[in-house]
XYZ file of C-alpha atoms in Angstrom:
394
model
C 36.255 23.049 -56.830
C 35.318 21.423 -60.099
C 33.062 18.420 -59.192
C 32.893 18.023 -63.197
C 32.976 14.637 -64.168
C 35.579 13.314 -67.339
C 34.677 12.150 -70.598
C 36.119 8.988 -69.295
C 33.283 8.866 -66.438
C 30.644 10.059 -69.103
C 31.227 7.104 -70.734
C 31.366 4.554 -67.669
C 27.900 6.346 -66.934
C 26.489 5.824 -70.560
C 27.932 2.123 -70.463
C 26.324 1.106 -66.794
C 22.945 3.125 -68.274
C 22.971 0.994 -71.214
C 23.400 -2.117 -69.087
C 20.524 -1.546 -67.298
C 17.806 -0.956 -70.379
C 19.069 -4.181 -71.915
C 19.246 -6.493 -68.550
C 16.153 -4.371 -67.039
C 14.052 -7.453 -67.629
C 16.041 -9.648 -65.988
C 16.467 -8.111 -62.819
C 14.610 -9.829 -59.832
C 12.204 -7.496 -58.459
C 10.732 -8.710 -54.988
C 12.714 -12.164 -55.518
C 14.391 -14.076 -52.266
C 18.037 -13.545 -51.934
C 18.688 -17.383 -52.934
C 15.961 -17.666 -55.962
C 17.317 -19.110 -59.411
C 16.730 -15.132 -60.474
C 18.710 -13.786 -57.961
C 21.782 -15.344 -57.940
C 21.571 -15.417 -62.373
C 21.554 -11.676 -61.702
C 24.374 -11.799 -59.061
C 26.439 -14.055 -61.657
C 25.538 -11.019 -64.493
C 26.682 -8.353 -62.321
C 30.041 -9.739 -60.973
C 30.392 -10.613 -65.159
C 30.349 -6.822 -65.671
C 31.938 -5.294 -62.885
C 29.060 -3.732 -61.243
C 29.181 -6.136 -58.059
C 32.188 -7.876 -56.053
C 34.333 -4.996 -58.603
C 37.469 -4.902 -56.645
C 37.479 -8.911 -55.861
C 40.704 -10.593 -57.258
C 39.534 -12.742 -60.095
C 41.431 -15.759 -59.038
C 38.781 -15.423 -55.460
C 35.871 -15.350 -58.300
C 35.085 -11.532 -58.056
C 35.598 -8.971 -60.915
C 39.097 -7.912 -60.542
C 38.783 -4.129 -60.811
C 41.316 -1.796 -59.777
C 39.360 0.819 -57.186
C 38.053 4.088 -58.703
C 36.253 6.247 -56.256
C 33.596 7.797 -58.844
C 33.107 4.563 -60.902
C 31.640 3.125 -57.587
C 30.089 5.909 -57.060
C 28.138 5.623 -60.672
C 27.408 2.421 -60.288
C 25.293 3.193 -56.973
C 23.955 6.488 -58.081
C 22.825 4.571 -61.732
C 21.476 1.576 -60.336
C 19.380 3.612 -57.648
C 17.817 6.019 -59.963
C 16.866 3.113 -62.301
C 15.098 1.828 -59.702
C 16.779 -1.701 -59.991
C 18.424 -4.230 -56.856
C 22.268 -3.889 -57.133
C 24.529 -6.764 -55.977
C 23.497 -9.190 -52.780
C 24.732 -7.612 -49.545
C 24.641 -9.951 -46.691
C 26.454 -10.899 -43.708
C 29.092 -13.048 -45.780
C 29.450 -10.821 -48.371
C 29.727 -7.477 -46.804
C 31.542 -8.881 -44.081
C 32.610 -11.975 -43.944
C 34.651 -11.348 -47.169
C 36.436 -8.288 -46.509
C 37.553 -9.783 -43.119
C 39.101 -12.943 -45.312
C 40.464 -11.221 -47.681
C 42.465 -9.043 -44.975
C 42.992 -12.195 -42.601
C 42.514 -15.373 -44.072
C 44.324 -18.073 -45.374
C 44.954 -18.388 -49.370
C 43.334 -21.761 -48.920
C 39.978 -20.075 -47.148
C 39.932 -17.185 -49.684
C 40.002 -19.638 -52.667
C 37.591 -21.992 -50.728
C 34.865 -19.595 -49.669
C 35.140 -15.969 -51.351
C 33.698 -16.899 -54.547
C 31.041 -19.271 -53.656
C 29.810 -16.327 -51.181
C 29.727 -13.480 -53.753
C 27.700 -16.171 -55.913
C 25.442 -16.463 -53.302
C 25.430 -19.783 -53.279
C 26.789 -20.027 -49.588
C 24.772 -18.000 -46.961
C 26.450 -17.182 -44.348
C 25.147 -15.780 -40.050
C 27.115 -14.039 -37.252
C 27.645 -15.980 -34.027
C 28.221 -12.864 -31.665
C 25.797 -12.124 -29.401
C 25.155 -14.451 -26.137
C 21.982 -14.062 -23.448
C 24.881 -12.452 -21.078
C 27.386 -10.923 -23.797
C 26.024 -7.879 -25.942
C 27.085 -4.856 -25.427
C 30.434 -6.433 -23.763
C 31.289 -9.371 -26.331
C 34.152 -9.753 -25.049
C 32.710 -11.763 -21.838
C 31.007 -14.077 -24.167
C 31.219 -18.114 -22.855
C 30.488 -20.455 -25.470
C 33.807 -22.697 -25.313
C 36.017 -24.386 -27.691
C 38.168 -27.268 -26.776
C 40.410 -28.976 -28.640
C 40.316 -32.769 -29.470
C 43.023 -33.924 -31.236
C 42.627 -32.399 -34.598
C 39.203 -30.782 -33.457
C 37.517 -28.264 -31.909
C 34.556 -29.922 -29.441
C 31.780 -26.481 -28.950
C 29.490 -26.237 -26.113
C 27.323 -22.709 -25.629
C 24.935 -20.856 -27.181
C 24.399 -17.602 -29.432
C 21.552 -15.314 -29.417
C 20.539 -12.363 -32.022
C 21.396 -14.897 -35.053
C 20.335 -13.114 -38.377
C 19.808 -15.387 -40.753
C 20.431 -18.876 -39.194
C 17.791 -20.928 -39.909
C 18.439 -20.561 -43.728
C 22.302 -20.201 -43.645
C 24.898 -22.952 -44.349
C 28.008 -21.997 -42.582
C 28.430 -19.612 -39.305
C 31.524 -17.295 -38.829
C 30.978 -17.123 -35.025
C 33.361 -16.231 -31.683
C 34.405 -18.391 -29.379
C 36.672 -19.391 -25.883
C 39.572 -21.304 -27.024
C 42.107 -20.304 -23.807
C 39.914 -20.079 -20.454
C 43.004 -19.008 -18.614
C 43.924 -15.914 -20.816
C 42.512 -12.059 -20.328
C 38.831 -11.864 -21.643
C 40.066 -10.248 -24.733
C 43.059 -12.670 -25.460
C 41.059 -15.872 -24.775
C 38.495 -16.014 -27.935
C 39.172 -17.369 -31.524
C 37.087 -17.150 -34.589
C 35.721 -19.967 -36.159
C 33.797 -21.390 -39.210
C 31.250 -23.882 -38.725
C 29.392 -25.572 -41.111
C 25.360 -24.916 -39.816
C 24.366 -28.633 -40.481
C 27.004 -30.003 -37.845
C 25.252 -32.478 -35.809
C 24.676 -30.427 -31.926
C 23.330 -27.512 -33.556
C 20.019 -25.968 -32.838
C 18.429 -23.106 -34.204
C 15.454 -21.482 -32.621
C 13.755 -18.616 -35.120
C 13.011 -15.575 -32.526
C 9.402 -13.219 -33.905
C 10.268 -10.050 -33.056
C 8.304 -6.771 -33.122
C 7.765 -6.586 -37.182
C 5.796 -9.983 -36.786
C 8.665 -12.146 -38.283
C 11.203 -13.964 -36.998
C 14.232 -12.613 -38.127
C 16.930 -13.530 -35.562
C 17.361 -16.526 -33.789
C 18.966 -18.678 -31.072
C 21.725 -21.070 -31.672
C 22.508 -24.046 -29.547
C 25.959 -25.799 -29.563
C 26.019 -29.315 -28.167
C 29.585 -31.143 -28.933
C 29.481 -29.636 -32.057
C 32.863 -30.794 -33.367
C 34.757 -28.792 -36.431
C 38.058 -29.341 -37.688
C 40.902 -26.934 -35.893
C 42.093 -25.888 -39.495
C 38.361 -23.845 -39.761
C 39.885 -21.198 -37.665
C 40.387 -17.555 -38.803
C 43.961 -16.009 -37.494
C 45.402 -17.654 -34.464
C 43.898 -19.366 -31.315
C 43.731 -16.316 -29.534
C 43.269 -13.910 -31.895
C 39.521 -13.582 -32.619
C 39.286 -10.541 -30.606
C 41.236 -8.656 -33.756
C 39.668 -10.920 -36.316
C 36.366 -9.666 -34.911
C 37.239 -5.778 -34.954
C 37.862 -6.508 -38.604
C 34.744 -7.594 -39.411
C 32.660 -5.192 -37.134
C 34.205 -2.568 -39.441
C 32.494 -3.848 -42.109
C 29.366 -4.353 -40.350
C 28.756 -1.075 -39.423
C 29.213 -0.295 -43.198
C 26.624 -2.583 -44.075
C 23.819 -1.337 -42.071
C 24.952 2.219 -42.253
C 25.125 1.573 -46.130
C 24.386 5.129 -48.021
C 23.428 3.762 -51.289
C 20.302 1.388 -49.334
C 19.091 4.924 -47.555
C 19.462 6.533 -51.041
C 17.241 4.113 -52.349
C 14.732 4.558 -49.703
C 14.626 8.303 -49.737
C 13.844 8.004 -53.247
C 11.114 5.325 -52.829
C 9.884 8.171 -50.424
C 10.272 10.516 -52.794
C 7.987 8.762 -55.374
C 5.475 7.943 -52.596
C 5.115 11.242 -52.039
C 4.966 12.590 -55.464
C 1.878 9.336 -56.317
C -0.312 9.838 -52.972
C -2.808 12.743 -52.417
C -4.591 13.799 -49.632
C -7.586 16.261 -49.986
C -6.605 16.498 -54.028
C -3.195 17.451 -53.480
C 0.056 15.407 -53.743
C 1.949 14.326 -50.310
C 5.026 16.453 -51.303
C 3.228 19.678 -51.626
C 2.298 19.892 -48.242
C 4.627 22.179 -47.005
C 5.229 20.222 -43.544
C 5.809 17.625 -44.996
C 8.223 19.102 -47.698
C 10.118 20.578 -45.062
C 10.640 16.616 -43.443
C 11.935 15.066 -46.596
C 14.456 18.188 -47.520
C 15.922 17.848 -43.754
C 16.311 13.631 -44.652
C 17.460 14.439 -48.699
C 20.290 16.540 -46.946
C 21.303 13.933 -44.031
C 21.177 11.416 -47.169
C 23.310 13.619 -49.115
C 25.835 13.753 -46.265
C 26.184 10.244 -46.121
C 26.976 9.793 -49.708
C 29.577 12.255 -49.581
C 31.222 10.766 -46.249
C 30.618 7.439 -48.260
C 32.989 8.844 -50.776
C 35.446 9.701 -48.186
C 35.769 6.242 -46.743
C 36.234 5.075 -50.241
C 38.812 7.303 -50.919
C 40.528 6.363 -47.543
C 40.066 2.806 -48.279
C 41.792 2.917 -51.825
C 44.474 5.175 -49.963
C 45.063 2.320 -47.041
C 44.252 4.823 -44.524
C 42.149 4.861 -41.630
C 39.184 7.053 -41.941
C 38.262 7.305 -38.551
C 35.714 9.067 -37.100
C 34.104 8.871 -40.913
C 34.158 5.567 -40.189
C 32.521 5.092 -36.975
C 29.644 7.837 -37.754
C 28.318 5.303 -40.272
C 25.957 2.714 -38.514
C 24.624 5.208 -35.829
C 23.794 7.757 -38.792
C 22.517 5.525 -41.335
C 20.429 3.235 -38.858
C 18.396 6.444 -37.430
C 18.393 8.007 -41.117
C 16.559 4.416 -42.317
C 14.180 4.765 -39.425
C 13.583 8.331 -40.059
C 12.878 8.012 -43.674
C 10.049 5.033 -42.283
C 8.471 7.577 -39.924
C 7.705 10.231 -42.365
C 6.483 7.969 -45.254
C 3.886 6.210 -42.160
C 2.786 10.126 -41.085
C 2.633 10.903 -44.667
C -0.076 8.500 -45.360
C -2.495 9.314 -42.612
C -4.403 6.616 -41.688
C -3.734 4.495 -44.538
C -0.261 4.239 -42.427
C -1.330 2.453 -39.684
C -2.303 -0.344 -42.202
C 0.221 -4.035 -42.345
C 1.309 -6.276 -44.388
C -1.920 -8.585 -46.082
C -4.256 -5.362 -46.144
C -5.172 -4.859 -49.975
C -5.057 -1.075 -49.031
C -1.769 -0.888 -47.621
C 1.036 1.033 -49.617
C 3.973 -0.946 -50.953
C 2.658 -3.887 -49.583
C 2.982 -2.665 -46.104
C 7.078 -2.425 -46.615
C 6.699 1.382 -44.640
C 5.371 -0.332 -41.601
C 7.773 -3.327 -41.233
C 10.870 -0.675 -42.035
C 9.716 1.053 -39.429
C 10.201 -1.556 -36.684
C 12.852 -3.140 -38.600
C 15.007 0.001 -38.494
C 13.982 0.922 -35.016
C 15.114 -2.595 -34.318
C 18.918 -1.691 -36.361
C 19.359 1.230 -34.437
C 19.771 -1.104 -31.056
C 21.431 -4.598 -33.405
C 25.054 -4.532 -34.368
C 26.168 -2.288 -31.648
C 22.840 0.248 -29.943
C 23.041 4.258 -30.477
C 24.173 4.804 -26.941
C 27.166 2.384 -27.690
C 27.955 3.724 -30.825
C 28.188 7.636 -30.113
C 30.771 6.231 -26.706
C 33.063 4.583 -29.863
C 32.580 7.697 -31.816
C 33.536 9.691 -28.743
C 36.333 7.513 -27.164
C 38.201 6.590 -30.594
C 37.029 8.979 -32.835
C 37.437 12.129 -30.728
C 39.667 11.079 -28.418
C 37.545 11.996 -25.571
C 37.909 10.353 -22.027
C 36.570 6.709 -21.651
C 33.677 6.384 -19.730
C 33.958 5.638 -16.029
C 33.034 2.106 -15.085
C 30.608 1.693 -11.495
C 32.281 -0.095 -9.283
C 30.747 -3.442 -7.995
């Protein structure tokens, strides 16, 4: 196998290296995802092709044809340069894919290119206090006033709501149908008088999800995704996409290698981290389970520009890259002895305390979007065909 790369990809390497020595300075280290820095680097990127590539131009993305190993360059390039690709959020990374696969021309035109921008911020209105794990049972209703959509309930597990504009979120349109049949999928605007949003601390010391509270929150019937009916599918659609998000292989790449440097820059009893040979032994194990997910990465690229369905590739991705994330955490916070037990606002802590909050925020990943234990029964079930599990009576 000759894993030699073209003097056509040579070139696409040199160009993206050059691109990053003369824009180096503008990149927004440590910036929020909405600062004026941010988003003039977003707008830069999609300009060149190195972000929103294979968006149509006419939905305000790049307008790339797919190429497996440009992609691939881009990531690899960007990640040993040390610099932040593209935004990746919940509308981007998901949100999009699912409208450009199932919305309207209208919605793509409408909301596609303001979202790549970042200039809309999107949450995920899944989760209810009695519908996790089976979303399908969720409750939060939708009833239709003439031209409107009246919504009473309440979501729970709401990334990003307190600073997001619009909500794609799941909800009962027909009370009378089969749990899975009954739910739609809806966009509502977040400052729609009824709404509520209560910011949730979890264990990192932040509050990074949230409740939402719908009182008569009233939308027009035309913000709908699919059918009345259909959310169940619309849903699936964009689940696929969120497991590719927080399974992501180029984000774990880029924290094995802030590992790497770590360990390279810290000593303990005069000698560097990475020459203890425990420790050594740790990071190869993680630098191979990294490598594996790059390489199944390129797989469900290739399947995607193919229009197949890459399976069990696929479903491996969040339960894999969640734990990876977390593992990667765990050894940098052994690594540094005692210095790891130290937080954020300690002037001794290491990367500003980052280790510590990836820890719990990881930990926290591997349960969010779907837990472990639910993800190996959809790798088993649909990606091995293996029997369902048996449901307790009651």
């Amino acid at each position: 196998m000759d894993l030699t790369y073209s003097d056509e990809y040579v070139d696409f390497r040199d160009e993206v290296r050059t691109f990053i020595e003369r824009h180096r300075d503008q990149a927004p280290i440590g910036e929020l995802s909405r600062s004026r820095a941010r988003l003039a680097w977003q707008r830069l990127l999609i300009e060149h092709g190195y972000t929103a590539r294979t968006i149509p131009k006419e939905y305000g993305g790049y307008g790339a044809e797919p190429d497996i190993l440009r992609s691939r360059i881009i990531a690899e390039e960007f990640s040993a340069a040390r610099v932040p690709m593209g935004l990746a959020d919940q509308g981007i990374s998901m949100l999009v894919p699912t409208l450009l696969e199932r919305g309207t021309e209208e919605q793509k035109r409408r909301w596609i290119g303001p979202t790549i921008r970042g200039e809309v911020v999107w949450c995920q209105g899944y989760s209810e206090p009695g519908s996790g794990s089976d979303l399908a049972s969720l409750k939060t209703r939708a009833e239709v006033e003439g031209d409107e959509f009246v919504i009473n309930g309440q979501k729970i597990w709401t990334s990003t709501a307190k600073e997001a504009d619009m909500m794609f979120c799941l909800v009962r349109t027909e009370p009378d149908a089969p749990k899975h049949q009954g739910i739609s999928y809806v966009l509502i605007p977040m400052d729609s008088p009824g709404i509520e949003v209560r910011p949730l601390v979890t264990m990192t010391g932040h509050a990074e999800f949230n409740e939402v509270f719908f009182t008569d929150v009233r939308i027009p019937t035309s913000q709908i995704v699919g059918e009345r009916g259909e959310g169940w599918l619309v849903a699936n659609t964009t689940l696929k996409h969120e497991r590719g998000m927080l399974g992501d292989p180029n984000a774990a790449q880029a924290h094995l290698q802030q590992l790497v440097d770590l360990m390279r820059e810290e000593r303990a009893d005069g000698d560097r981290l990475i020459d203890n040979p425990a420790l050594r032994d740790r990071l190869l194990k993680l630098q191979g389970t990294a490598l594996a997910m790059k390489f199944n990465g390129l797989r469900l690229l290739t399947s995607s520009a193919r229009g197949e369905d890459a399976k069990i590739a696929r479903l491996a991705v969040k339960l894999n890259g969640c734990e990876l994330n977390h593992q990667i955490a765990a050894l940098a916070i052994d690594a540094l002895g005692e210095l790891g037990l130290l937080y954020r606002g300690d002037e001794r802590a290491r990367d500003g305390g980052g280790w510590q909050w990836q820890y719990m925020f990881q930990l926290g990943m591997i349960i969010g979007g779907g837990t472990a234990q639910i993800q190996k029964n959809i790798i088993s079930e649909r990606g091995l065909g293996m029997p369902r599990e048996p449901k307790t009576g009651g």
